[in-house]
Amino acid sequence: MTRLVARQPRLLPRLAARDHHNGRGGQAGLPRGVIVLLGTACLVVVVAGLRGVSDLVGPVFLALMLAVTVSPLTEWMRRHRAPSWVAMTVTVLTVYLGLFALGGALLVSVSQLIDLLPQYQAQFEGIREDLVQGLSSFGIEVEQVRTAVAGADASTVLDLVGSLFGGLASVLSDSIFLLAVLLFMCIDAVDFPARLGGTVAERPQVVGALRSFAQGTRRYLLVCTVFGLIVAVFDVALLWWLGIPLPLLWGLLSFITNYIPNIGFIIGVVPPALLGLLQGGPHLMLAVIALYCVVNFVIQSIIQPKIVGDAVGLSATVSFLSLIFWAWVLGALGALLAIPLTLLAKGLLVDIDPSTRWINDLLAGGPPGEKRTQSGRPRP
């Protein structure tokens, strides 16, 4: 009995060393596979909850993105010793004027489209007849084809354009909630940097992740705005030269869809191509598609994703997958906010923990092993 008691202290270091070698650190814990499964299950619950309240979460994220975008204006005014109420008022008015200008341009343009489309009813009927005759030559019954294309008329194009603008228009129409959230966020933005700086000593990782999200969002919006304006100017000039009706509307559509990564160009080309088909037949439609491909595809699908990826630390594949995911979760508004939402998720799940920052090398583009900042961008 005495020998057994004497041997116990010798066994304890061996057991502790074995537990440490097995990854338990001397304490009982769950296997890594179980932890991954539990984390995945929690993620599924969170995503399902976000999708269930997407009508509420979408405008809140939009308000957060706008507040983050205009926050440098607030900080600049505070550095120049402007009163808090002046900085808050200027910030709120800047955001409100931008939203009202965009909403007004959308309403005027869509109203012009509604007045224009009935003029093409005869062209729609001619295209339907040509389609019926062409398919009947392949042995397809005429009545079946007529039934299938009976709903293709001028209202179809209007419904298509309405669905393209629907996500943003629905948010702008719910102006009371959006404006209220923006008001309170802009009020908090006046003193939020000071409050955030007060927590650096205790939670430096959290502060760094939030600042990384804000900087990445502003860089992304700056790049997309500049490229969107360039694309819109080219599109308006090309459509005006081709004689497509409402070139300003389609230029505005190109500007808005430029914030949708990778596939925004495809969405923006559909309505003017259909109007080209009605205006001048297949040749004009093909000319619109070809010119859009030359300008928009090169700028939006080749040059811009590379610059956006370098600016925010996300590869082209991650950007595209984030578009699919957030559009599925939040709808059309999720497609517009895909990159900022991904940056927020990356900041809260990856950048906030030093033990998970190695994931930035997998999310970002560029050569492997390149030293990066916390946001995932290459170090200068």
CSV table of N, CA and C in Angstrom, one decimal, residues 136-202:
chain,number,residue,atom,x,y,z
A,136,SER,N,-42.1,26.8,-85.0
A,136,SER,CA,-43.0,25.9,-85.8
A,136,SER,C,-42.3,25.2,-86.9
A,137,SER,N,-41.3,25.8,-87.4
A,137,SER,CA,-40.5,25.2,-88.5
A,137,SER,C,-39.7,24.0,-88.0
A,138,PHE,N,-39.5,23.8,-86.7
A,138,PHE,CA,-38.9,22.7,-86.1
A,138,PHE,C,-39.8,21.6,-85.7
A,139,GLY,N,-41.1,21.7,-86.1
A,139,GLY,CA,-42.1,20.7,-85.8
A,139,GLY,C,-42.8,20.9,-84.5
A,140,ILE,N,-42.6,22.1,-83.8
A,140,ILE,CA,-43.3,22.4,-82.6
A,140,ILE,C,-44.7,22.9,-82.9
A,141,GLU,N,-45.7,22.5,-82.2
A,141,GLU,CA,-47.1,23.0,-82.5
A,141,GLU,C,-47.2,24.5,-82.2
A,142,VAL,N,-47.9,25.1,-83.1
A,142,VAL,CA,-48.0,26.6,-83.0
A,142,VAL,C,-48.8,27.0,-81.8
A,143,GLU,N,-49.9,26.3,-81.4
A,143,GLU,CA,-50.7,26.7,-80.3
A,143,GLU,C,-49.9,26.6,-79.0
A,144,GLN,N,-49.1,25.5,-78.9
A,144,GLN,CA,-48.2,25.4,-77.7
A,144,GLN,C,-47.3,26.6,-77.5
A,145,VAL,N,-46.7,27.0,-78.7
A,145,VAL,CA,-45.7,28.1,-78.6
A,145,VAL,C,-46.5,29.4,-78.3
A,146,ARG,N,-47.7,29.6,-78.9
A,146,ARG,CA,-48.4,30.8,-78.6
A,146,ARG,C,-48.8,30.9,-77.1
A,147,THR,N,-49.2,29.7,-76.5
A,147,THR,CA,-49.5,29.7,-75.1
A,147,THR,C,-48.3,30.0,-74.2
A,148,ALA,N,-47.1,29.5,-74.7
A,148,ALA,CA,-45.9,29.7,-73.9
A,148,ALA,C,-45.4,31.2,-73.9
A,149,VAL,N,-45.6,31.9,-75.0
A,149,VAL,CA,-45.1,33.3,-75.1
A,149,VAL,C,-46.3,34.3,-75.0
A,150,ALA,N,-47.4,33.9,-74.5
A,150,ALA,CA,-48.5,34.8,-74.4
A,150,ALA,C,-48.3,35.9,-73.4
A,151,GLY,N,-47.5,35.6,-72.4
A,151,GLY,CA,-47.3,36.6,-71.4
A,151,GLY,C,-46.1,37.6,-71.7
A,152,ALA,N,-45.5,37.4,-72.8
A,152,ALA,CA,-44.4,38.3,-73.2
A,152,ALA,C,-44.9,39.6,-73.9
A,153,ASP,N,-44.9,40.7,-73.1
A,153,ASP,CA,-45.3,41.9,-73.6
A,153,ASP,C,-44.5,43.0,-73.0
A,154,ALA,N,-45.0,44.3,-73.2
A,154,ALA,CA,-44.3,45.4,-72.6
A,154,ALA,C,-44.2,45.4,-71.1
A,155,SER,N,-45.2,44.8,-70.4
A,155,SER,CA,-45.2,44.8,-69.0
A,155,SER,C,-44.1,43.8,-68.5
A,156,THR,N,-43.7,42.8,-69.3
A,156,THR,CA,-42.7,41.9,-68.9
A,156,THR,C,-41.4,42.6,-68.6
A,157,VAL,N,-41.0,43.5,-69.6
A,157,VAL,CA,-39.8,44.3,-69.4
A,157,VAL,C,-39.9,45.2,-68.1
A,158,LEU,N,-41.1,45.8,-67.9
A,158,LEU,CA,-41.3,46.6,-66.8
A,158,LEU,C,-41.2,45.8,-65.5
A,159,ASP,N,-41.7,44.6,-65.5
A,159,ASP,CA,-41.5,43.8,-64.3
A,159,ASP,C,-40.1,43.4,-64.1
A,160,LEU,N,-39.3,43.2,-65.2
A,160,LEU,CA,-37.9,42.8,-65.0
A,160,LEU,C,-37.1,44.0,-64.4
A,161,VAL,N,-37.4,45.2,-64.9
A,161,VAL,CA,-36.7,46.4,-64.4
A,161,VAL,C,-37.1,46.6,-62.9
A,162,GLY,N,-38.4,46.4,-62.7
A,162,GLY,CA,-38.9,46.6,-61.3
A,162,GLY,C,-38.2,45.6,-60.3
A,163,SER,N,-38.0,44.4,-60.8
A,163,SER,CA,-37.3,43.4,-59.9
A,163,SER,C,-35.8,43.8,-59.7
A,164,LEU,N,-35.2,44.4,-60.7
A,164,LEU,CA,-33.8,44.8,-60.6
A,164,LEU,C,-33.7,46.0,-59.6
A,165,PHE,N,-34.6,46.9,-59.6
A,165,PHE,CA,-34.6,48.0,-58.7
A,165,PHE,C,-35.3,47.7,-57.4
A,166,GLY,N,-36.0,46.6,-57.4
A,166,GLY,CA,-36.9,46.3,-56.3
A,166,GLY,C,-36.2,46.3,-54.9
A,167,GLY,N,-35.0,45.6,-54.8
A,167,GLY,CA,-34.4,45.6,-53.5
A,167,GLY,C,-34.0,46.9,-52.9
A,168,LEU,N,-33.4,47.8,-53.8
A,168,LEU,CA,-33.1,49.1,-53.3
A,168,LEU,C,-34.3,50.0,-53.1
A,169,ALA,N,-35.3,49.9,-54.0
A,169,ALA,CA,-36.5,50.7,-53.9
A,169,ALA,C,-37.3,50.4,-52.7
A,170,SER,N,-37.3,49.1,-52.3
A,170,SER,CA,-38.1,48.7,-51.2
A,170,SER,C,-37.5,49.3,-49.9
A,171,VAL,N,-36.2,49.3,-49.9
A,171,VAL,CA,-35.5,49.9,-48.7
A,171,VAL,C,-35.8,51.4,-48.7
A,172,LEU,N,-35.7,52.1,-49.8
A,172,LEU,CA,-35.9,53.5,-49.8
A,172,LEU,C,-37.3,53.8,-49.5
A,173,SER,N,-38.3,53.0,-49.9
A,173,SER,CA,-39.7,53.2,-49.7
A,173,SER,C,-40.0,53.1,-48.2
A,174,ASP,N,-39.3,52.3,-47.5
A,174,ASP,CA,-39.4,52.1,-46.0
A,174,ASP,C,-38.5,53.2,-45.4
A,175,SER,N,-38.8,54.5,-45.8
A,175,SER,CA,-37.9,55.5,-45.4
A,175,SER,C,-37.9,55.9,-43.9
A,176,ILE,N,-39.1,55.7,-43.3
A,176,ILE,CA,-39.2,56.1,-41.9
A,176,ILE,C,-38.2,55.3,-41.0
A,177,PHE,N,-38.2,54.0,-41.2
A,177,PHE,CA,-37.3,53.1,-40.4
A,177,PHE,C,-35.9,53.4,-40.7
A,178,LEU,N,-35.6,53.4,-42.0
A,178,LEU,CA,-34.2,53.6,-42.4
A,178,LEU,C,-33.6,55.0,-42.0
A,179,LEU,N,-34.4,56.0,-42.1
A,179,LEU,CA,-34.0,57.4,-41.7
A,179,LEU,C,-33.8,57.5,-40.2
A,180,ALA,N,-34.7,56.8,-39.5
A,180,ALA,CA,-34.6,56.8,-38.0
A,180,ALA,C,-33.3,56.1,-37.6
A,181,VAL,N,-33.0,54.9,-38.2
A,181,VAL,CA,-31.8,54.2,-37.8
A,181,VAL,C,-30.5,55.0,-38.2
A,182,LEU,N,-30.6,55.7,-39.4
A,182,LEU,CA,-29.5,56.5,-39.8
A,182,LEU,C,-29.3,57.7,-38.8
A,183,LEU,N,-30.4,58.3,-38.4
A,183,LEU,CA,-30.3,59.4,-37.5
A,183,LEU,C,-29.5,59.0,-36.2
A,184,PHE,N,-29.9,57.9,-35.6
A,184,PHE,CA,-29.3,57.5,-34.3
A,184,PHE,C,-27.9,57.1,-34.5
A,185,MET,N,-27.6,56.4,-35.7
A,185,MET,CA,-26.2,56.0,-35.9
A,185,MET,C,-25.3,57.2,-36.2
A,186,CYS,N,-25.8,58.2,-36.9
A,186,CYS,CA,-25.0,59.4,-37.1
A,186,CYS,C,-24.8,60.2,-35.8
A,187,ILE,N,-25.8,60.2,-35.0
A,187,ILE,CA,-25.6,60.9,-33.7
A,187,ILE,C,-24.5,60.2,-32.9
A,188,ASP,N,-24.5,58.8,-32.8
A,188,ASP,CA,-23.5,58.1,-32.1
A,188,ASP,C,-22.1,58.2,-32.8
A,189,ALA,N,-22.1,58.4,-34.1
A,189,ALA,CA,-20.8,58.5,-34.8
A,189,ALA,C,-20.0,59.7,-34.4
A,190,VAL,N,-20.6,60.7,-33.8
A,190,VAL,CA,-19.9,61.9,-33.4
A,190,VAL,C,-18.9,61.6,-32.3
A,191,ASP,N,-19.3,60.9,-31.2
A,191,ASP,CA,-18.5,60.6,-30.1
A,191,ASP,C,-18.0,59.1,-30.1
A,192,PHE,N,-18.4,58.3,-31.1
A,192,PHE,CA,-18.0,56.9,-31.0
A,192,PHE,C,-16.5,56.7,-31.1
A,193,PRO,N,-15.7,57.4,-32.0
A,193,PRO,CA,-14.3,57.2,-32.0
A,193,PRO,C,-13.6,57.4,-30.6
A,194,ALA,N,-14.1,58.4,-29.9
A,194,ALA,CA,-13.5,58.6,-28.5
A,194,ALA,C,-13.8,57.5,-27.6
A,195,ARG,N,-15.1,57.0,-27.7
A,195,ARG,CA,-15.4,55.9,-26.8
A,195,ARG,C,-14.7,54.6,-27.2
A,196,LEU,N,-14.5,54.4,-28.6
A,196,LEU,CA,-13.7,53.3,-29.0
A,196,LEU,C,-12.2,53.4,-28.6
A,197,GLY,N,-11.7,54.6,-28.6
A,197,GLY,CA,-10.3,54.7,-28.2
A,197,GLY,C,-10.1,54.4,-26.7
A,198,GLY,N,-11.2,54.6,-25.9
A,198,GLY,CA,-11.1,54.4,-24.5
A,198,GLY,C,-11.0,52.9,-24.1
A,199,THR,N,-11.4,52.0,-25.1
A,199,THR,CA,-11.4,50.6,-24.8
A,199,THR,C,-10.2,49.9,-25.4
A,200,VAL,N,-9.2,50.7,-26.0
A,200,VAL,CA,-8.1,50.0,-26.7
A,200,VAL,C,-7.2,49.3,-25.7
A,201,ALA,N,-7.1,49.9,-24.5
A,201,ALA,CA,-6.2,49.2,-23.5
A,201,ALA,C,-6.7,47.9,-23.0
A,202,GLU,N,-8.0,47.7,-22.9
A,202,GLU,CA,-8.6,46.5,-22.4
A,202,GLU,C,-8.9,45.5,-23.5
